[in-house]
PDB file of C-alpha atoms in Angstrom:
ATOM      1  CA  MET P   1       0.094   0.181  -0.057  1.00 45.00           C
ATOM      2  CA  MET P   2       1.334   3.430  -1.053  1.00 42.00           C
ATOM      3  CA  PRO P   3       1.627   5.836   1.898  1.00 47.00           C
ATOM      4  CA  PRO P   4      -1.175   8.609   1.648  1.00 40.00           C
ATOM      5  CA  ARG P   5       1.523  11.576   1.196  1.00 43.00           C
ATOM      6  CA  ARG P   6       3.091   9.634  -1.680  1.00 43.00           C
ATOM      7  CA  ALA P   7      -0.370   8.900  -3.278  1.00 36.00           C
ATOM      8  CA  LEU P   8      -1.471  12.506  -3.036  1.00 36.00           C
ATOM      9  CA  ALA P   9       1.730  13.767  -4.868  1.00 39.00           C
ATOM     10  CA  LEU P  10       1.314  11.062  -7.522  1.00 36.00           C
ATOM     11  CA  ALA P  11      -2.249  12.264  -8.017  1.00 35.00           C
ATOM     12  CA  ALA P  12      -1.272  15.803  -8.068  1.00 36.00           C
ATOM     13  CA  ALA P  13       1.508  15.167 -10.733  1.00 36.00           C
ATOM     14  CA  VAL P  14      -1.029  13.220 -12.814  1.00 34.00           C
ATOM     15  CA  LEU P  15      -3.448  16.168 -12.941  1.00 34.00           C
ATOM     16  CA  ALA P  16      -0.660  18.562 -13.740  1.00 38.00           C
ATOM     17  CA  LEU P  17       0.406  16.477 -16.789  1.00 38.00           C
ATOM     18  CA  ALA P  18      -3.247  16.199 -17.736  1.00 40.00           C
ATOM     19  CA  ALA P  19      -3.709  19.876 -17.670  1.00 44.00           C
ATOM     20  CA  CYS P  20      -0.583  20.482 -19.685  1.00 48.00           C
ATOM     21  CA  SER P  21      -2.109  18.774 -22.920  1.00 53.00           C
ATOM     22  CA  GLY P  22      -5.502  20.108 -22.587  1.00 67.00           C
ATOM     23  CA  PRO P  23      -6.542  23.620 -23.939  1.00 73.00           C
ATOM     24  CA  ARG P  24      -5.651  26.795 -22.094  1.00 91.00           C
ATOM     25  CA  ILE P  25      -7.790  30.088 -22.673  1.00 86.00           C
ATOM     26  CA  VAL P  26      -6.729  33.477 -21.677  1.00 82.00           C
ATOM     27  CA  ARG P  27      -9.136  36.376 -21.935  1.00 73.00           C
ATOM     28  CA  SER P  28      -7.190  39.260 -23.457  1.00 69.00           C
ATOM     29  CA  ASP P  29      -9.671  41.923 -23.238  1.00 78.00           C
ATOM     30  CA  LEU P  30     -13.191  43.083 -22.638  1.00 85.00           C
ATOM     31  CA  GLY P  31     -14.359  46.279 -24.311  1.00 84.00           C
ATOM     32  CA  MET P  32     -16.628  49.054 -22.689  1.00 80.00           C
ATOM     33  CA  MET P  33     -19.371  48.550 -25.185  1.00 79.00           C
ATOM     34  CA  TYR P  34     -19.593  44.678 -24.410  1.00 86.00           C
ATOM     35  CA  SER P  35     -22.414  43.374 -22.452  1.00 86.00           C
ATOM     36  CA  THR P  36     -24.617  40.301 -22.815  1.00 88.00           C
ATOM     37  CA  GLY P  37     -27.306  42.677 -24.109  1.00 87.00           C
ATOM     38  CA  GLU P  38     -25.135  43.379 -27.066  1.00 86.00           C
ATOM     39  CA  LEU P  39     -24.771  39.711 -27.600  1.00 89.00           C
ATOM     40  CA  PHE P  40     -28.426  39.153 -27.743  1.00 91.00           C
ATOM     41  CA  ALA P  41     -28.857  42.043 -30.135  1.00 88.00           C
ATOM     42  CA  ALA P  42     -26.031  40.424 -32.358  1.00 90.00           C
ATOM     43  CA  ALA P  43     -26.956  36.961 -32.252  1.00 90.00           C
ATOM     44  CA  ASP P  44     -30.264  35.741 -30.590  1.00 93.00           C
ATOM     45  CA  GLY P  45     -32.052  33.710 -33.214  1.00 94.00           C
ATOM     46  CA  ARG P  46     -29.738  35.285 -35.813  1.00 95.00           C
ATOM     47  CA  ASP P  47     -26.659  34.021 -38.015  1.00 97.00           C
ATOM     48  CA  LEU P  48     -23.419  35.584 -36.625  1.00 97.00           C
ATOM     49  CA  ARG P  49     -20.830  36.161 -39.312  1.00 97.00           C
ATOM     50  CA  THR P  50     -17.625  34.079 -38.229  1.00 97.00           C
ATOM     51  CA  VAL P  51     -14.479  34.623 -40.179  1.00 97.00           C
ATOM     52  CA  VAL P  52     -12.149  31.550 -39.585  1.00 97.00           C
ATOM     53  CA  GLN P  53      -8.643  31.932 -40.880  1.00 96.00           C
ATOM     54  CA  GLY P  54      -6.033  29.066 -40.859  1.00 95.00           C
ATOM     55  CA  ASN P  55      -6.601  25.248 -41.465  1.00 94.00           C
ATOM     56  CA  LEU P  56      -4.597  23.342 -38.896  1.00 92.00           C
ATOM     57  CA  PHE P  57      -5.070  20.006 -40.442  1.00 92.00           C
ATOM     58  CA  GLY P  58      -5.579  20.752 -44.198  1.00 92.00           C
ATOM     59  CA  THR P  59      -8.909  19.202 -44.000  1.00 92.00           C
ATOM     60  CA  PRO P  60     -12.003  20.379 -46.171  1.00 93.00           C
ATOM     61  CA  ASP P  61     -14.543  22.393 -44.259  1.00 95.00           C
ATOM     62  CA  PHE P  62     -12.241  23.062 -41.318  1.00 96.00           C
ATOM     63  CA  ASP P  63     -14.009  26.456 -40.924  1.00 97.00           C
ATOM     64  CA  GLN P  64     -17.205  24.840 -40.928  1.00 97.00           C
ATOM     65  CA  ARG P  65     -16.176  22.401 -38.172  1.00 98.00           C
ATOM     66  CA  VAL P  66     -14.989  25.398 -35.981  1.00 98.00           C
ATOM     67  CA  THR P  67     -18.485  27.087 -36.392  1.00 98.00           C
ATOM     68  CA  GLU P  68     -20.100  23.935 -35.718  1.00 98.00           C
ATOM     69  CA  ILE P  69     -18.391  23.691 -32.326  1.00 98.00           C
ATOM     70  CA  MET P  70     -19.074  27.245 -31.674  1.00 98.00           C
ATOM     71  CA  THR P  71     -22.856  26.940 -32.503  1.00 97.00           C
ATOM     72  CA  GLY P  72     -23.039  23.869 -30.265  1.00 97.00           C
ATOM     73  CA  THR P  73     -21.623  25.846 -27.277  1.00 96.00           C
ATOM     74  CA  TYR P  74     -24.150  27.425 -24.940  1.00 93.00           C
ATOM     75  CA  ILE P  75     -23.535  31.195 -24.547  1.00 93.00           C
ATOM     76  CA  GLY P  76     -26.934  32.278 -23.778  1.00 90.00           C
ATOM     77  CA  PRO P  77     -28.668  33.481 -26.913  1.00 92.00           C
ATOM     78  CA  ARG P  78     -29.557  31.042 -29.732  1.00 93.00           C
ATOM     79  CA  THR P  79     -26.658  31.696 -32.073  1.00 94.00           C
ATOM     80  CA  ARG P  80     -25.577  30.230 -35.312  1.00 97.00           C
ATOM     81  CA  PHE P  81     -22.130  30.980 -36.154  1.00 98.00           C
ATOM     82  CA  THR P  82     -21.460  30.868 -39.726  1.00 97.00           C
ATOM     83  CA  THR P  83     -19.187  31.722 -42.516  1.00 97.00           C
ATOM     84  CA  THR P  84     -22.036  32.320 -44.837  1.00 97.00           C
ATOM     85  CA  PRO P  85     -24.625  34.101 -42.897  1.00 97.00           C
ATOM     86  CA  GLY P  86     -28.224  34.515 -44.191  1.00 96.00           C
ATOM     87  CA  PRO P  87     -30.823  37.318 -44.152  1.00 96.00           C
ATOM     88  CA  THR P  88     -31.099  37.135 -40.175  1.00 95.00           C
ATOM     89  CA  GLU P  89     -27.357  38.498 -39.875  1.00 96.00           C
ATOM     90  CA  ASN P  90     -26.976  41.750 -38.046  1.00 95.00           C
ATOM     91  CA  ARG P  91     -23.984  43.316 -40.087  1.00 94.00           C
ATOM     92  CA  ASN P  92     -22.954  45.364 -37.305  1.00 94.00           C
ATOM     93  CA  TYR P  93     -21.595  42.310 -35.523  1.00 95.00           C
ATOM     94  CA  SER P  94     -19.059  39.742 -36.394  1.00 96.00           C
ATOM     95  CA  VAL P  95     -16.684  37.224 -34.889  1.00 97.00           C
ATOM     96  CA  ALA P  96     -13.027  36.728 -36.202  1.00 96.00           C
ATOM     97  CA  VAL P  97     -10.926  33.598 -35.370  1.00 97.00           C
ATOM     98  CA  VAL P  98      -7.452  33.030 -36.602  1.00 96.00           C
ATOM     99  CA  PHE P  99      -5.304  29.920 -36.039  1.00 96.00           C
ATOM    100  CA  ASN P 100      -1.586  30.000 -35.897  1.00 95.00           C
ATOM    101  CA  ALA P 101      -1.217  33.557 -37.440  1.00 93.00           C
ATOM    102  CA  GLN P 102       2.414  34.275 -38.686  1.00 89.00           C
ATOM    103  CA  PRO P 103       3.621  36.789 -37.400  1.00 86.00           C
ATOM    104  CA  ALA P 104       1.446  36.500 -34.390  1.00 85.00           C
ATOM    105  CA  VAL P 105      -1.412  38.874 -34.385  1.00 86.00           C
ATOM    106  CA  ASN P 106      -2.846  40.843 -31.579  1.00 82.00           C
ATOM    107  CA  PRO P 107      -6.508  39.821 -30.937  1.00 73.00           C
ATOM    108  CA  PHE P 108      -7.395  43.583 -30.752  1.00 75.00           C
ATOM    109  CA  ASN P 109      -6.540  43.794 -34.213  1.00 86.00           C
ATOM    110  CA  LEU P 110      -8.815  41.059 -35.786  1.00 92.00           C
ATOM    111  CA  CYS P 111     -11.992  43.162 -36.428  1.00 92.00           C
ATOM    112  CA  ASP P 112     -10.224  45.077 -39.352  1.00 87.00           C
ATOM    113  CA  ARG P 113     -11.019  42.095 -41.661  1.00 84.00           C
ATOM    114  CA  LYS P 114      -7.486  41.756 -42.830  1.00 87.00           C
ATOM    115  CA  THR P 115      -6.325  38.386 -44.263  1.00 90.00           C
ATOM    116  CA  TRP P 116      -3.625  37.058 -41.894  1.00 89.00           C
ATOM    117  CA  THR P 117      -0.883  34.528 -42.919  1.00 89.00           C
ATOM    118  CA  THR P 118      -1.185  31.205 -41.068  1.00 91.00           C
ATOM    119  CA  ALA P 119       1.159  28.205 -40.187  1.00 88.00           C
ATOM    120  CA  PRO P 120      -0.901  25.150 -40.152  1.00 83.00           C
ATOM    121  CA  ALA P 121       1.651  22.768 -38.838  1.00 81.00           C
ATOM    122  CA  MET P 122       2.822  25.093 -35.977  1.00 85.00           C
ATOM    123  CA  ARG P 123       2.654  23.528 -32.493  1.00 88.00           C
ATOM    124  CA  PRO P 124       1.529  24.585 -29.887  1.00 92.00           C
ATOM    125  CA  ILE P 125      -1.569  25.751 -31.813  1.00 93.00           C
ATOM    126  CA  VAL P 126      -2.331  29.372 -31.083  1.00 94.00           C
ATOM    127  CA  VAL P 127      -5.845  30.619 -31.738  1.00 95.00           C
ATOM    128  CA  ARG P 128      -6.941  34.224 -31.296  1.00 95.00           C
ATOM    129  CA  ALA P 129     -10.530  35.317 -31.581  1.00 95.00           C
ATOM    130  CA  ALA P 130     -12.604  38.704 -31.221  1.00 95.00           C
ATOM    131  CA  PHE P 131     -16.206  39.616 -30.955  1.00 95.00           C
ATOM    132  CA  CYS P 132     -16.637  42.641 -32.998  1.00 94.00           C
ATOM    133  CA  ILE P 133     -19.036  45.553 -32.888  1.00 92.00           C
ATOM    134  CA  LEU P 134     -18.993  47.924 -35.839  1.00 91.00           C
ATOM    135  CA  GLY P 135     -15.562  46.824 -36.885  1.00 90.00           C
ATOM    136  CA  ARG P 136     -14.058  47.316 -33.267  1.00 91.00           C
ATOM    137  CA  GLU P 137     -13.117  44.629 -30.846  1.00 91.00           C
ATOM    138  CA  GLN P 138     -15.427  44.219 -27.788  1.00 91.00           C
ATOM    139  CA  SER P 139     -13.971  40.883 -26.387  1.00 93.00           C
ATOM    140  CA  ALA P 140     -10.692  39.181 -27.166  1.00 93.00           C
ATOM    141  CA  VAL P 141      -9.450  35.748 -26.396  1.00 94.00           C
ATOM    142  CA  THR P 142      -6.324  33.632 -26.968  1.00 93.00           C
ATOM    143  CA  GLY P 143      -6.260  29.976 -26.733  1.00 94.00           C
ATOM    144  CA  TYR P 144      -3.393  27.243 -26.775  1.00 94.00           C
ATOM    145  CA  LEU P 145      -3.391  23.575 -27.363  1.00 94.00           C
ATOM    146  CA  ASP P 146      -0.296  21.412 -27.411  1.00 91.00           C
ATOM    147  CA  GLN P 147      -1.447  17.964 -28.487  1.00 85.00           C
ATOM    148  CA  VAL P 148      -4.246  17.398 -31.095  1.00 90.00           C
ATOM    149  CA  THR P 149      -4.894  14.827 -33.898  1.00 92.00           C
ATOM    150  CA  GLY P 150      -7.577  16.540 -35.926  1.00 93.00           C
ATOM    151  CA  PRO P 151     -10.595  18.615 -35.877  1.00 95.00           C
ATOM    152  CA  ASP P 152     -12.677  15.896 -34.230  1.00 95.00           C
ATOM    153  CA  ASP P 153     -10.181  15.352 -31.495  1.00 95.00           C
ATOM    154  CA  PRO P 154     -11.892  15.995 -27.997  1.00 96.00           C
ATOM    155  CA  ASN P 155      -8.906  18.352 -27.120  1.00 95.00           C
ATOM    156  CA  PHE P 156      -9.566  20.451 -30.239  1.00 95.00           C
ATOM    157  CA  THR P 157     -13.247  20.543 -29.603  1.00 96.00           C
ATOM    158  CA  ALA P 158     -12.447  21.651 -25.809  1.00 96.00           C
ATOM    159  CA  LEU P 159     -10.387  24.411 -27.129  1.00 96.00           C
ATOM    160  CA  VAL P 160     -13.025  25.917 -29.496  1.00 97.00           C
ATOM    161  CA  HIS P 161     -15.742  25.342 -26.805  1.00 96.00           C
ATOM    162  CA  ASP P 162     -13.593  27.041 -24.191  1.00 95.00           C
ATOM    163  CA  LEU P 163     -12.666  29.867 -26.462  1.00 95.00           C
ATOM    164  CA  THR P 164     -16.220  30.571 -27.330  1.00 95.00           C
ATOM    165  CA  VAL P 165     -17.335  30.670 -23.735  1.00 93.00           C
ATOM    166  CA  GLN P 166     -14.667  33.083 -22.818  1.00 93.00           C
ATOM    167  CA  LEU P 167     -15.358  35.293 -25.776  1.00 94.00           C
ATOM    168  CA  PHE P 168     -18.924  35.833 -24.547  1.00 93.00           C
ATOM    169  CA  PRO P 169     -18.959  36.261 -20.790  1.00 90.00           C
ATOM    170  CA  TYR P 170     -22.091  37.109 -18.980  1.00 85.00           C
ATOM    171  CA  VAL P 171     -21.972  40.742 -18.357  1.00 77.00           C
ATOM    172  CA  LEU P 172     -24.796  43.185 -17.801  1.00 67.00           C
ATOM    173  CA  PRO P 173     -24.963  46.655 -18.995  1.00 61.00           C
ATOM    174  CA  VAL P 174     -24.711  49.556 -16.496  1.00 59.00           C
ATOM    175  CA  PRO P 175     -25.690  53.155 -17.001  1.00 53.00           C
ATOM    176  CA  PHE P 176     -22.257  54.854 -16.497  1.00 49.00           C
ATOM    177  CA  GLY P 177     -19.702  52.341 -17.857  1.00 49.00           C
ATOM    178  CA  ARG P 178     -18.659  49.088 -16.576  1.00 49.00           C
ATOM    179  CA  PRO P 179     -18.054  48.632 -12.781  1.00 51.00           C
ATOM    180  CA  ASP P 180     -14.921  46.421 -13.321  1.00 51.00           C
ATOM    181  CA  PHE P 181     -13.187  49.253 -15.042  1.00 48.00           C
ATOM    182  CA  GLY P 182     -12.983  51.760 -12.241  1.00 45.00           C
TER     183      GLY P 182
END
């Protein structure tokens, strides 16, 4: 039988190793205009234009897989993330996602609709995303992932899921600016 102290240390080491292989998400910024109300105006029951750049695996319809994962992620409003929005789209809003930009791109610059050069085979994977209102970033997120086998890999799905959740946090509007900026 293993001593309790040793078993605890072993369990901590296993958890630390597991955490290293999974996705890691960092919220870079939350703009003054961002609120959950803005998200509902942009996306509740609507198509939300989503521009995906970079194809990590060289697979057909990679951008469709990304938007499919985003659409299946609960963020509050019923949103259809899509690269080809229909008539329900509110053109004042969009999402920009870029995988492995070369050189690295600041997520605050994603809303200018530029085309970024990407490096598909680069590891770790670095993904940057922004929620844009009137062409200006209102929330920005960066995600990292070391090991992944393809677009259906559970780690990749978790990366896109977590990125989506962090990109659209629940924030109430307040009359004189955001209380967390003060």
